[in-house]
Amino acid sequence: MYLIAEGNGDFLFLDTLGGTGNTFSINLILAEIRSKRHIALAVASSGMASILLDGGRTAHSALQLPLNLAQTENHICNISKSPGKVTVLRT
């Protein structure tokens, strides 16, 4: 919450063992950030994990990542230039 209070956008990564309350903690952080009218995007590496997050999506879907990086020569996100999505990601 210190990062939000200071107005510094940042990425937070939580990696813990299953069953330790990480989904609860992430959803609590998301709710707190959104209650203050800030932007909080929740992305996960798998579909099942994204379902558990409030407003969560897979990283591949949200960031338009190639599904198979080993077979892709161009390792660039293919995010559209729609004003809404670009503004949200920059913010």
mmCIF file as gemmi writes it, N, C-alpha and C atoms, coordinates in Angstrom:
data_model
loop_
_atom_site.group_PDB
_atom_site.id
_atom_site.type_symbol
_atom_site.label_atom_id
_atom_site.label_alt_id
_atom_site.label_comp_id
_atom_site.label_asym_id
_atom_site.label_entity_id
_atom_site.label_seq_id
_atom_site.pdbx_PDB_ins_code
_atom_site.Cartn_x
_atom_site.Cartn_y
_atom_site.Cartn_z
_atom_site.occupancy
_atom_site.B_iso_or_equiv
_atom_site.pdbx_formal_charge
_atom_site.auth_seq_id
_atom_site.auth_asym_id
_atom_site.pdbx_PDB_model_num
ATOM 1 N N . MET Axp A 1 ? 0.822 -1.185 0 1 0 ? 1 A 1
ATOM 2 C CA . MET Axp A 1 ? 0 0 0 1 0 ? 1 A 1
ATOM 3 C C . MET Axp A 1 ? 0.875 1.262 0 1 0 ? 1 A 1
ATOM 4 N N . TYR Axp A 2 ? 2.122 1.12 0.423 1 0 ? 2 A 1
ATOM 5 C CA . TYR Axp A 2 ? 3.045 2.245 0.406 1 0 ? 2 A 1
ATOM 6 C C . TYR Axp A 2 ? 3.258 2.75 -1.028 1 0 ? 2 A 1
ATOM 7 N N . LEU Axp A 3 ? 3.401 1.828 -1.987 1 0 ? 3 A 1
ATOM 8 C CA . LEU Axp A 3 ? 3.589 2.224 -3.385 1 0 ? 3 A 1
ATOM 9 C C . LEU Axp A 3 ? 2.402 3.028 -3.899 1 0 ? 3 A 1
ATOM 10 N N . ILE Axp A 4 ? 1.199 2.628 -3.519 1 0 ? 4 A 1
ATOM 11 C CA . ILE Axp A 4 ? -0.007 3.33 -3.958 1 0 ? 4 A 1
ATOM 12 C C . ILE Axp A 4 ? -0.08 4.705 -3.305 1 0 ? 4 A 1
ATOM 13 N N . ALA Axp A 5 ? 0.191 4.791 -2.002 1 0 ? 5 A 1
ATOM 14 C CA . ALA Axp A 5 ? 0.124 6.063 -1.283 1 0 ? 5 A 1
ATOM 15 C C . ALA Axp A 5 ? 1.118 7.072 -1.853 1 0 ? 5 A 1
ATOM 16 N N . GLU Axp A 6 ? 2.261 6.596 -2.302 1 0 ? 6 A 1
ATOM 17 C CA . GLU Axp A 6 ? 3.274 7.473 -2.872 1 0 ? 6 A 1
ATOM 18 C C . GLU Axp A 6 ? 2.966 7.868 -4.314 1 0 ? 6 A 1
ATOM 19 N N . GLY Axp A 7 ? 1.996 7.195 -4.933 1 0 ? 7 A 1
ATOM 20 C CA . GLY Axp A 7 ? 1.635 7.515 -6.31 1 0 ? 7 A 1
ATOM 21 C C . GLY Axp A 7 ? 2.579 6.928 -7.337 1 0 ? 7 A 1
ATOM 22 N N . ASN Axp A 8 ? 3.373 5.958 -6.928 1 0 ? 8 A 1
ATOM 23 C CA . ASN Axp A 8 ? 4.312 5.315 -7.843 1 0 ? 8 A 1
ATOM 24 C C . ASN Axp A 8 ? 3.712 4.017 -8.364 1 0 ? 8 A 1
ATOM 25 N N . GLY Axp A 9 ? 3.398 3.985 -9.646 1 0 ? 9 A 1
ATOM 26 C CA . GLY Axp A 9 ? 2.919 2.738 -10.22 1 0 ? 9 A 1
ATOM 27 C C . GLY Axp A 9 ? 4.028 1.708 -10.201 1 0 ? 9 A 1
ATOM 28 N N . ASP Axp A 10 ? 3.691 0.471 -10.021 1 0 ? 10 A 1
ATOM 29 C CA . ASP Axp A 10 ? 4.709 -0.569 -9.962 1 0 ? 10 A 1
ATOM 30 C C . ASP Axp A 10 ? 4.067 -1.917 -10.208 1 0 ? 10 A 1
ATOM 31 N N . PHE Axp A 11 ? 4.888 -2.92 -10.374 1 0 ? 11 A 1
ATOM 32 C CA . PHE Axp A 11 ? 4.431 -4.284 -10.526 1 0 ? 11 A 1
ATOM 33 C C . PHE Axp A 11 ? 4.705 -5.025 -9.232 1 0 ? 11 A 1
ATOM 34 N N . LEU Axp A 12 ? 3.728 -5.786 -8.785 1 0 ? 12 A 1
ATOM 35 C CA . LEU Axp A 12 ? 3.912 -6.618 -7.604 1 0 ? 12 A 1
ATOM 36 C C . LEU Axp A 12 ? 3.769 -8.07 -8.015 1 0 ? 12 A 1
ATOM 37 N N . PHE Axp A 13 ? 4.641 -8.902 -7.508 1 0 ? 13 A 1
ATOM 38 C CA . PHE Axp A 13 ? 4.636 -10.319 -7.847 1 0 ? 13 A 1
ATOM 39 C C . PHE Axp A 13 ? 4.592 -11.114 -6.561 1 0 ? 13 A 1
ATOM 40 N N . LEU Axp A 14 ? 3.614 -12.004 -6.449 1 0 ? 14 A 1
ATOM 41 C CA . LEU Axp A 14 ? 3.486 -12.836 -5.256 1 0 ? 14 A 1
ATOM 42 C C . LEU Axp A 14 ? 3.629 -14.293 -5.669 1 0 ? 14 A 1
ATOM 43 N N . ASP Axp A 15 ? 4.615 -14.958 -5.117 1 0 ? 15 A 1
ATOM 44 C CA . ASP Axp A 15 ? 4.873 -16.358 -5.44 1 0 ? 15 A 1
ATOM 45 C C . ASP Axp A 15 ? 5.021 -17.132 -4.133 1 0 ? 15 A 1
ATOM 46 N N . THR Axp A 16 ? 3.998 -17.903 -3.793 1 0 ? 16 A 1
ATOM 47 C CA . THR Axp A 16 ? 4.027 -18.675 -2.556 1 0 ? 16 A 1
ATOM 48 C C . THR Axp A 16 ? 3.5 -20.081 -2.812 1 0 ? 16 A 1
ATOM 49 N N . LEU Axp A 17 ? 3.598 -20.905 -1.834 1 0 ? 17 A 1
ATOM 50 C CA . LEU Axp A 17 ? 3.073 -22.266 -1.943 1 0 ? 17 A 1
ATOM 51 C C . LEU Axp A 17 ? 1.546 -22.239 -1.935 1 0 ? 17 A 1
ATOM 52 N N . GLY Axp A 18 ? 0.944 -23.218 -2.587 1 0 ? 18 A 1
ATOM 53 C CA . GLY Axp A 18 ? -0.505 -23.326 -2.587 1 0 ? 18 A 1
ATOM 54 C C . GLY Axp A 18 ? -1.043 -23.55 -1.182 1 0 ? 18 A 1
ATOM 55 N N . GLY Axp A 19 ? -2.202 -22.955 -0.896 1 0 ? 19 A 1
ATOM 56 C CA . GLY Axp A 19 ? -2.839 -23.155 0.397 1 0 ? 19 A 1
ATOM 57 C C . GLY Axp A 19 ? -2.351 -22.233 1.486 1 0 ? 19 A 1
ATOM 58 N N . THR Axp A 20 ? -1.571 -21.21 1.126 1 0 ? 20 A 1
ATOM 59 C CA . THR Axp A 20 ? -1.04 -20.302 2.148 1 0 ? 20 A 1
ATOM 60 C C . THR Axp A 20 ? -1.766 -18.972 2.193 1 0 ? 20 A 1
ATOM 61 N N . GLY Axp A 21 ? -2.848 -18.837 1.438 1 0 ? 21 A 1
ATOM 62 C CA . GLY Axp A 21 ? -3.642 -17.618 1.473 1 0 ? 21 A 1
ATOM 63 C C . GLY Axp A 21 ? -3.247 -16.576 0.453 1 0 ? 21 A 1
ATOM 64 N N . ASN Axp A 22 ? -2.481 -16.975 -0.558 1 0 ? 22 A 1
ATOM 65 C CA . ASN Axp A 22 ? -2.035 -15.988 -1.537 1 0 ? 22 A 1
ATOM 66 C C . ASN Axp A 22 ? -3.195 -15.42 -2.353 1 0 ? 22 A 1
ATOM 67 N N . THR Axp A 23 ? -4.174 -16.229 -2.739 1 0 ? 23 A 1
ATOM 68 C CA . THR Axp A 23 ? -5.322 -15.715 -3.499 1 0 ? 23 A 1
ATOM 69 C C . THR Axp A 23 ? -6.103 -14.718 -2.656 1 0 ? 23 A 1
ATOM 70 N N . PHE Axp A 24 ? -6.319 -15.034 -1.399 1 0 ? 24 A 1
ATOM 71 C CA . PHE Axp A 24 ? -7.011 -14.118 -0.501 1 0 ? 24 A 1
ATOM 72 C C . PHE Axp A 24 ? -6.242 -12.806 -0.378 1 0 ? 24 A 1
ATOM 73 N N . SER Axp A 25 ? -4.939 -12.895 -0.2 1 0 ? 25 A 1
ATOM 74 C CA . SER Axp A 25 ? -4.108 -11.699 -0.054 1 0 ? 25 A 1
ATOM 75 C C . SER Axp A 25 ? -4.141 -10.835 -1.306 1 0 ? 25 A 1
ATOM 76 N N . ILE Axp A 26 ? -4.021 -11.448 -2.464 1 0 ? 26 A 1
ATOM 77 C CA . ILE Axp A 26 ? -4.037 -10.692 -3.715 1 0 ? 26 A 1
ATOM 78 C C . ILE Axp A 26 ? -5.39 -10.015 -3.903 1 0 ? 26 A 1
ATOM 79 N N . ASN Axp A 27 ? -6.48 -10.743 -3.677 1 0 ? 27 A 1
ATOM 80 C CA . ASN Axp A 27 ? -7.813 -10.145 -3.828 1 0 ? 27 A 1
ATOM 81 C C . ASN Axp A 27 ? -8.035 -9 -2.841 1 0 ? 27 A 1
ATOM 82 N N . LEU Axp A 28 ? -7.478 -9.11 -1.65 1 0 ? 28 A 1
ATOM 83 C CA . LEU Axp A 28 ? -7.574 -8.037 -0.657 1 0 ? 28 A 1
ATOM 84 C C . LEU Axp A 28 ? -6.807 -6.799 -1.127 1 0 ? 28 A 1
ATOM 85 N N . ILE Axp A 29 ? -5.61 -7.004 -1.655 1 0 ? 29 A 1
ATOM 86 C CA . ILE Axp A 29 ? -4.81 -5.895 -2.175 1 0 ? 29 A 1
ATOM 87 C C . ILE Axp A 29 ? -5.516 -5.245 -3.361 1 0 ? 29 A 1
ATOM 88 N N . LEU Axp A 30 ? -6.054 -6.059 -4.276 1 0 ? 30 A 1
ATOM 89 C CA . LEU Axp A 30 ? -6.78 -5.531 -5.434 1 0 ? 30 A 1
ATOM 90 C C . LEU Axp A 30 ? -7.97 -4.687 -4.992 1 0 ? 30 A 1
ATOM 91 N N . ALA Axp A 31 ? -8.732 -5.185 -4.028 1 0 ? 31 A 1
ATOM 92 C CA . ALA Axp A 31 ? -9.907 -4.456 -3.537 1 0 ? 31 A 1
ATOM 93 C C . ALA Axp A 31 ? -9.51 -3.128 -2.908 1 0 ? 31 A 1
ATOM 94 N N . GLU Axp A 32 ? -8.444 -3.112 -2.14 1 0 ? 32 A 1
ATOM 95 C CA . GLU Axp A 32 ? -7.984 -1.881 -1.487 1 0 ? 32 A 1
ATOM 96 C C . GLU Axp A 32 ? -7.534 -0.854 -2.52 1 0 ? 32 A 1
ATOM 97 N N . ILE Axp A 33 ? -6.772 -1.295 -3.503 1 0 ? 33 A 1
ATOM 98 C CA . ILE Axp A 33 ? -6.296 -0.376 -4.545 1 0 ? 33 A 1
ATOM 99 C C . ILE Axp A 33 ? -7.472 0.177 -5.341 1 0 ? 33 A 1
ATOM 100 N N . ARG Axp A 34 ? -8.387 -0.685 -5.734 1 0 ? 34 A 1
ATOM 101 C CA . ARG Axp A 34 ? -9.537 -0.25 -6.532 1 0 ? 34 A 1
ATOM 102 C C . ARG Axp A 34 ? -10.498 0.615 -5.726 1 0 ? 34 A 1
ATOM 103 N N . SER Axp A 35 ? -10.573 0.411 -4.417 1 0 ? 35 A 1
ATOM 104 C CA . SER Axp A 35 ? -11.461 1.237 -3.59 1 0 ? 35 A 1
ATOM 105 C C . SER Axp A 35 ? -10.989 2.687 -3.545 1 0 ? 35 A 1
ATOM 106 N N . LYS Axp A 36 ? -9.72 2.9 -3.794 1 0 ? 36 A 1
ATOM 107 C CA . LYS Axp A 36 ? -9.157 4.249 -3.829 1 0 ? 36 A 1
ATOM 108 C C . LYS Axp A 36 ? -9.144 4.8 -5.254 1 0 ? 36 A 1
ATOM 109 N N . ARG Axp A 37 ? -9.869 4.132 -6.154 1 0 ? 37 A 1
ATOM 110 C CA . ARG Axp A 37 ? -9.999 4.544 -7.555 1 0 ? 37 A 1
ATOM 111 C C . ARG Axp A 37 ? -8.68 4.516 -8.323 1 0 ? 37 A 1
ATOM 112 N N . HIS Axp A 38 ? -7.785 3.604 -7.92 1 0 ? 38 A 1
ATOM 113 C CA . HIS Axp A 38 ? -6.545 3.393 -8.66 1 0 ? 38 A 1
ATOM 114 C C . HIS Axp A 38 ? -6.724 2.181 -9.573 1 0 ? 38 A 1
ATOM 115 N N . ILE Axp A 39 ? -5.806 2.013 -10.489 1 0 ? 39 A 1
ATOM 116 C CA . ILE Axp A 39 ? -5.875 0.893 -11.428 1 0 ? 39 A 1
ATOM 117 C C . ILE Axp A 39 ? -5.089 -0.284 -10.876 1 0 ? 39 A 1
ATOM 118 N N . ALA Axp A 40 ? -5.715 -1.457 -10.891 1 0 ? 40 A 1
ATOM 119 C CA . ALA Axp A 40 ? -5.05 -2.686 -10.461 1 0 ? 40 A 1
ATOM 120 C C . ALA Axp A 40 ? -5.411 -3.784 -11.462 1 0 ? 40 A 1
ATOM 121 N N . LEU Axp A 41 ? -4.427 -4.285 -12.195 1 0 ? 41 A 1
ATOM 122 C CA . LEU Axp A 41 ? -4.642 -5.369 -13.14 1 0 ? 41 A 1
ATOM 123 C C . LEU Axp A 41 ? -4.126 -6.657 -12.52 1 0 ? 41 A 1
ATOM 124 N N . ALA Axp A 42 ? -4.947 -7.692 -12.578 1 0 ? 42 A 1
ATOM 125 C CA . ALA Axp A 42 ? -4.563 -8.984 -12.026 1 0 ? 42 A 1
ATOM 126 C C . ALA Axp A 42 ? -4.362 -9.956 -13.176 1 0 ? 42 A 1
ATOM 127 N N . VAL Axp A 43 ? -3.124 -10.401 -13.36 1 0 ? 43 A 1
ATOM 128 C CA . VAL Axp A 43 ? -2.837 -11.394 -14.396 1 0 ? 43 A 1
ATOM 129 C C . VAL Axp A 43 ? -2.185 -12.606 -13.751 1 0 ? 43 A 1
ATOM 130 N N . ALA Axp A 44 ? -2.464 -13.758 -14.333 1 0 ? 44 A 1
ATOM 131 C CA . ALA Axp A 44 ? -1.933 -15.013 -13.805 1 0 ? 44 A 1
ATOM 132 C C . ALA Axp A 44 ? -1.388 -15.844 -14.956 1 0 ? 44 A 1
ATOM 133 N N . SER Axp A 45 ? -0.572 -16.814 -14.624 1 0 ? 45 A 1
ATOM 134 C CA . SER Axp A 45 ? 0.054 -17.633 -15.662 1 0 ? 45 A 1
ATOM 135 C C . SER Axp A 45 ? -0.856 -18.735 -16.181 1 0 ? 45 A 1
ATOM 136 N N . SER Axp A 46 ? -1.897 -19.08 -15.436 1 0 ? 46 A 1
ATOM 137 C CA . SER Axp A 46 ? -2.803 -20.142 -15.892 1 0 ? 46 A 1
ATOM 138 C C . SER Axp A 46 ? -4.253 -19.682 -15.808 1 0 ? 46 A 1
ATOM 139 N N . GLY Axp A 47 ? -5.101 -20.345 -16.577 1 0 ? 47 A 1
ATOM 140 C CA . GLY Axp A 47 ? -6.516 -20.02 -16.571 1 0 ? 47 A 1
ATOM 141 C C . GLY Axp A 47 ? -7.156 -20.244 -15.221 1 0 ? 47 A 1
ATOM 142 N N . MET Axp A 48 ? -6.797 -21.329 -14.55 1 0 ? 48 A 1
ATOM 143 C CA . MET Axp A 48 ? -7.373 -21.625 -13.239 1 0 ? 48 A 1
ATOM 144 C C . MET Axp A 48 ? -6.996 -20.558 -12.22 1 0 ? 48 A 1
ATOM 145 N N . ALA Axp A 49 ? -5.754 -20.13 -12.242 1 0 ? 49 A 1
ATOM 146 C CA . ALA Axp A 49 ? -5.321 -19.089 -11.31 1 0 ? 49 A 1
ATOM 147 C C . ALA Axp A 49 ? -6.029 -17.769 -11.606 1 0 ? 49 A 1
ATOM 148 N N . SER Axp A 50 ? -6.239 -17.465 -12.87 1 0 ? 50 A 1
ATOM 149 C CA . SER Axp A 50 ? -6.887 -16.194 -13.221 1 0 ? 50 A 1
ATOM 150 C C . SER Axp A 50 ? -8.351 -16.169 -12.797 1 0 ? 50 A 1
ATOM 151 N N . ILE Axp A 51 ? -8.998 -17.324 -12.792 1 0 ? 51 A 1
ATOM 152 C CA . ILE Axp A 51 ? -10.399 -17.412 -12.362 1 0 ? 51 A 1
ATOM 153 C C . ILE Axp A 51 ? -10.54 -17.049 -10.888 1 0 ? 51 A 1
ATOM 154 N N . LEU Axp A 52 ? -9.539 -17.373 -10.097 1 0 ? 52 A 1
ATOM 155 C CA . LEU Axp A 52 ? -9.595 -17.126 -8.658 1 0 ? 52 A 1
ATOM 156 C C . LEU Axp A 52 ? -9.356 -15.665 -8.286 1 0 ? 52 A 1
ATOM 157 N N . LEU Axp A 53 ? -8.79 -14.887 -9.211 1 0 ? 53 A 1
ATOM 158 C CA . LEU Axp A 53 ? -8.496 -13.479 -8.937 1 0 ? 53 A 1
ATOM 159 C C . LEU Axp A 53 ? -9.66 -12.598 -9.365 1 0 ? 53 A 1
ATOM 160 N N . ASP Axp A 54 ? -9.989 -11.608 -8.559 1 0 ? 54 A 1
ATOM 161 C CA . ASP Axp A 54 ? -11.075 -10.692 -8.873 1 0 ? 54 A 1
ATOM 162 C C . ASP Axp A 54 ? -10.708 -9.874 -10.113 1 0 ? 54 A 1
ATOM 163 N N . GLY Axp A 55 ? -11.418 -10.105 -11.208 1 0 ? 55 A 1
ATOM 164 C CA . GLY Axp A 55 ? -11.118 -9.42 -12.465 1 0 ? 55 A 1
ATOM 165 C C . GLY Axp A 55 ? -9.866 -9.927 -13.132 1 0 ? 55 A 1
ATOM 166 N N . GLY Axp A 56 ? -9.413 -11.11 -12.749 1 0 ? 56 A 1
ATOM 167 C CA . GLY Axp A 56 ? -8.161 -11.649 -13.269 1 0 ? 56 A 1
ATOM 168 C C . GLY Axp A 56 ? -8.269 -12.187 -14.681 1 0 ? 56 A 1
ATOM 169 N N . ARG Axp A 57 ? -7.161 -12.134 -15.391 1 0 ? 57 A 1
ATOM 170 C CA . ARG Axp A 57 ? -7.043 -12.692 -16.733 1 0 ? 57 A 1
ATOM 171 C C . ARG Axp A 57 ? -5.689 -13.369 -16.842 1 0 ? 57 A 1
ATOM 172 N N . THR Axp A 58 ? -5.549 -14.232 -17.823 1 0 ? 58 A 1
ATOM 173 C CA . THR Axp A 58 ? -4.23 -14.829 -18.034 1 0 ? 58 A 1
ATOM 174 C C . THR Axp A 58 ? -3.309 -13.763 -18.617 1 0 ? 58 A 1
ATOM 175 N N . ALA Axp A 59 ? -2.029 -13.894 -18.345 1 0 ? 59 A 1
ATOM 176 C CA . ALA Axp A 59 ? -1.051 -12.947 -18.883 1 0 ? 59 A 1
ATOM 177 C C . ALA Axp A 59 ? -1.063 -12.98 -20.401 1 0 ? 59 A 1
ATOM 178 N N . HIS Axp A 60 ? -1.241 -14.17 -20.97 1 0 ? 60 A 1
ATOM 179 C CA . HIS Axp A 60 ? -1.27 -14.295 -22.424 1 0 ? 60 A 1
ATOM 180 C C . HIS Axp A 60 ? -2.423 -13.504 -23.027 1 0 ? 60 A 1
ATOM 181 N N . SER Axp A 61 ? -3.566 -13.532 -22.365 1 0 ? 61 A 1
ATOM 182 C CA . SER Axp A 61 ? -4.739 -12.82 -22.863 1 0 ? 61 A 1
ATOM 183 C C . SER Axp A 61 ? -4.629 -11.318 -22.626 1 0 ? 61 A 1
ATOM 184 N N . ALA Axp A 62 ? -4.266 -10.93 -21.429 1 0 ? 62 A 1
ATOM 185 C CA . ALA Axp A 62 ? -4.235 -9.508 -21.079 1 0 ? 62 A 1
ATOM 186 C C . ALA Axp A 62 ? -3.144 -8.742 -21.817 1 0 ? 62 A 1
ATOM 187 N N . LEU Axp A 63 ? -2 -9.369 -22.012 1 0 ? 63 A 1
ATOM 188 C CA . LEU Axp A 63 ? -0.857 -8.687 -22.617 1 0 ? 63 A 1
ATOM 189 C C . LEU Axp A 63 ? -0.578 -9.123 -24.051 1 0 ? 63 A 1
ATOM 190 N N . GLN Axp A 64 ? -1.462 -9.96 -24.596 1 0 ? 64 A 1
ATOM 191 C CA . GLN Axp A 64 ? -1.326 -10.445 -25.976 1 0 ? 64 A 1
ATOM 192 C C . GLN Axp A 64 ? 0.037 -11.097 -26.215 1 0 ? 64 A 1
ATOM 193 N N . LEU Axp A 65 ? 0.454 -11.942 -25.278 1 0 ? 65 A 1
ATOM 194 C CA . LEU Axp A 65 ? 1.728 -12.648 -25.416 1 0 ? 65 A 1
ATOM 195 C C . LEU Axp A 65 ? 1.577 -13.817 -26.371 1 0 ? 65 A 1
ATOM 196 N N . PRO Axp A 66 ? 2.632 -14.135 -27.116 1 0 ? 66 A 1
ATOM 197 C CA . PRO Axp A 66 ? 2.581 -15.336 -27.955 1 0 ? 66 A 1
ATOM 198 C C . PRO Axp A 66 ? 2.474 -16.572 -27.056 1 0 ? 66 A 1
ATOM 199 N N . LEU Axp A 67 ? 1.681 -17.548 -27.467 1 0 ? 67 A 1
ATOM 200 C CA . LEU Axp A 67 ? 1.472 -18.73 -26.629 1 0 ? 67 A 1
ATOM 201 C C . LEU Axp A 67 ? 2.69 -19.629 -26.569 1 0 ? 67 A 1
ATOM 202 N N . ASN Axp A 68 ? 3.444 -19.743 -27.643 1 0 ? 68 A 1
ATOM 203 C CA . ASN Axp A 68 ? 4.594 -20.639 -27.66 1 0 ? 68 A 1
ATOM 204 C C . ASN Axp A 68 ? 5.836 -19.836 -28.029 1 0 ? 68 A 1
ATOM 205 N N . LEU Axp A 69 ? 6.54 -19.36 -27.031 1 0 ? 69 A 1
ATOM 206 C CA . LEU Axp A 69 ? 7.714 -18.532 -27.278 1 0 ? 69 A 1
ATOM 207 C C . LEU Axp A 69 ? 8.853 -19.31 -27.925 1 0 ? 69 A 1
ATOM 208 N N . ALA Axp A 70 ? 8.909 -20.611 -27.695 1 0 ? 70 A 1
ATOM 209 C CA . ALA Axp A 70 ? 9.988 -21.418 -28.269 1 0 ? 70 A 1
ATOM 210 C C . ALA Axp A 70 ? 9.887 -21.488 -29.79 1 0 ? 70 A 1
ATOM 211 N N . GLN Axp A 71 ? 8.678 -21.406 -30.326 1 0 ? 71 A 1
ATOM 212 C CA . GLN Axp A 71 ? 8.484 -21.512 -31.767 1 0 ? 71 A 1
ATOM 213 C C . GLN Axp A 71 ? 8.188 -20.166 -32.423 1 0 ? 71 A 1
ATOM 214 N N . THR Axp A 72 ? 8.307 -19.103 -31.683 1 0 ? 72 A 1
ATOM 215 C CA . THR Axp A 72 ? 8.006 -17.776 -32.208 1 0 ? 72 A 1
ATOM 216 C C . THR Axp A 72 ? 9.296 -16.981 -32.346 1 0 ? 72 A 1
ATOM 217 N N . GLU Axp A 73 ? 9.517 -16.411 -33.513 1 0 ? 73 A 1
ATOM 218 C CA . GLU Axp A 73 ? 10.714 -15.603 -33.716 1 0 ? 73 A 1
ATOM 219 C C . GLU Axp A 73 ? 10.55 -14.21 -33.12 1 0 ? 73 A 1
ATOM 220 N N . ASN Axp A 74 ? 9.353 -13.688 -33.155 1 0 ? 74 A 1
ATOM 221 C CA . ASN Axp A 74 ? 9.08 -12.339 -32.677 1 0 ? 74 A 1
ATOM 222 C C . ASN Axp A 74 ? 8.498 -12.406 -31.273 1 0 ? 74 A 1
ATOM 223 N N . HIS Axp A 75 ? 9.294 -12.096 -30.254 1 0 ? 75 A 1
ATOM 224 C CA . HIS Axp A 75 ? 8.86 -12.181 -28.856 1 0 ? 75 A 1
ATOM 225 C C . HIS Axp A 75 ? 8.318 -10.843 -28.352 1 0 ? 75 A 1
ATOM 226 N N . ILE Axp A 76 ? 7.381 -10.278 -29.081 1 0 ? 76 A 1
ATOM 227 C CA . ILE Axp A 76 ? 6.83 -8.974 -28.736 1 0 ? 76 A 1
ATOM 228 C C . ILE Axp A 76 ? 5.342 -9.116 -28.439 1 0 ? 76 A 1
ATOM 229 N N . CYS Axp A 77 ? 4.879 -8.404 -27.411 1 0 ? 77 A 1
ATOM 230 C CA . CYS Axp A 77 ? 3.453 -8.368 -27.115 1 0 ? 77 A 1
ATOM 231 C C . CYS Axp A 77 ? 2.74 -7.692 -28.278 1 0 ? 77 A 1
ATOM 232 N N . ASN Axp A 78 ? 1.595 -8.208 -28.642 1 0 ? 78 A 1
ATOM 233 C CA . ASN Axp A 78 ? 0.839 -7.675 -29.767 1 0 ? 78 A 1
ATOM 234 C C . ASN Axp A 78 ? -0.377 -6.909 -29.255 1 0 ? 78 A 1
ATOM 235 N N . ILE Axp A 79 ? -0.144 -5.919 -28.402 1 0 ? 79 A 1
ATOM 236 C CA . ILE Axp A 79 ? -1.228 -5.148 -27.808 1 0 ? 79 A 1
ATOM 237 C C . ILE Axp A 79 ? -1.723 -4.127 -28.827 1 0 ? 79 A 1
ATOM 238 N N . SER Axp A 80 ? -3.031 -4.073 -28.988 1 0 ? 80 A 1
ATOM 239 C CA . SER Axp A 80 ? -3.603 -3.109 -29.934 1 0 ? 80 A 1
ATOM 240 C C . SER Axp A 80 ? -3.369 -1.686 -29.435 1 0 ? 80 A 1
ATOM 241 N N . LYS Axp A 81 ? -3.435 -0.753 -30.353 1 0 ? 81 A 1
ATOM 242 C CA . LYS Axp A 81 ? -3.192 0.647 -30.003 1 0 ? 81 A 1
ATOM 243 C C . LYS Axp A 81 ? -4.478 1.366 -29.6 1 0 ? 81 A 1
ATOM 244 N N . SER Axp A 82 ? -5.477 0.61 -29.166 1 0 ? 82 A 1
ATOM 245 C CA . SER Axp A 82 ? -6.719 1.255 -28.738 1 0 ? 82 A 1
ATOM 246 C C . SER Axp A 82 ? -6.414 2.166 -27.554 1 0 ? 82 A 1
ATOM 247 N N . PRO Axp A 83 ? -6.943 3.383 -27.577 1 0 ? 83 A 1
ATOM 248 C CA . PRO Axp A 83 ? -6.599 4.367 -26.539 1 0 ? 83 A 1
ATOM 249 C C . PRO Axp A 83 ? -6.858 3.885 -25.113 1 0 ? 83 A 1
ATOM 250 N N . GLY Axp A 84 ? -7.94 3.143 -24.897 1 0 ? 84 A 1
ATOM 251 C CA . GLY Axp A 84 ? -8.27 2.69 -23.544 1 0 ? 84 A 1
ATOM 252 C C . GLY Axp A 84 ? -7.234 1.756 -22.96 1 0 ? 84 A 1
ATOM 253 N N . LYS Axp A 85 ? -6.861 0.745 -23.71 1 0 ? 85 A 1
ATOM 254 C CA . LYS Axp A 85 ? -5.909 -0.255 -23.204 1 0 ? 85 A 1
ATOM 255 C C . LYS Axp A 85 ? -4.515 0.356 -23.011 1 0 ? 85 A 1
ATOM 256 N N . VAL Axp A 86 ? -4.091 1.171 -23.942 1 0 ? 86 A 1
ATOM 257 C CA . VAL Axp A 86 ? -2.771 1.804 -23.844 1 0 ? 86 A 1
ATOM 258 C C . VAL Axp A 86 ? -2.718 2.717 -22.632 1 0 ? 86 A 1
ATOM 259 N N . THR Axp A 87 ? -3.749 3.49 -22.405 1 0 ? 87 A 1
ATOM 260 C CA . THR Axp A 87 ? -3.786 4.408 -21.265 1 0 ? 87 A 1
ATOM 261 C C . THR Axp A 87 ? -3.732 3.639 -19.953 1 0 ? 87 A 1
ATOM 262 N N . VAL Axp A 88 ? -4.485 2.56 -19.858 1 0 ? 88 A 1
ATOM 263 C CA . VAL Axp A 88 ? -4.502 1.761 -18.637 1 0 ? 88 A 1
ATOM 264 C C . VAL Axp A 88 ? -3.118 1.172 -18.368 1 0 ? 88 A 1
ATOM 265 N N . LEU Axp A 89 ? -2.485 0.616 -19.372 1 0 ? 89 A 1
ATOM 266 C CA . LEU Axp A 89 ? -1.166 0.009 -19.17 1 0 ? 89 A 1
ATOM 267 C C . LEU Axp A 89 ? -0.099 1.055 -18.845 1 0 ? 89 A 1
ATOM 268 N N . ARG Axp A 90 ? -0.164 2.193 -19.447 1 0 ? 90 A 1
ATOM 269 C CA . ARG Axp A 90 ? 0.816 3.248 -19.137 1 0 ? 90 A 1
ATOM 270 C C . ARG Axp A 90 ? 0.613 3.771 -17.722 1 0 ? 90 A 1
ATOM 271 N N . THR Axp A 91 ? -0.637 3.897 -17.314 1 0 ? 91 A 1
ATOM 272 C CA . THR Axp A 91 ? -0.933 4.391 -15.975 1 0 ? 91 A 1
ATOM 273 C C . THR Axp A 91 ? -0.484 3.393 -14.934 1 0 ? 91 A 1
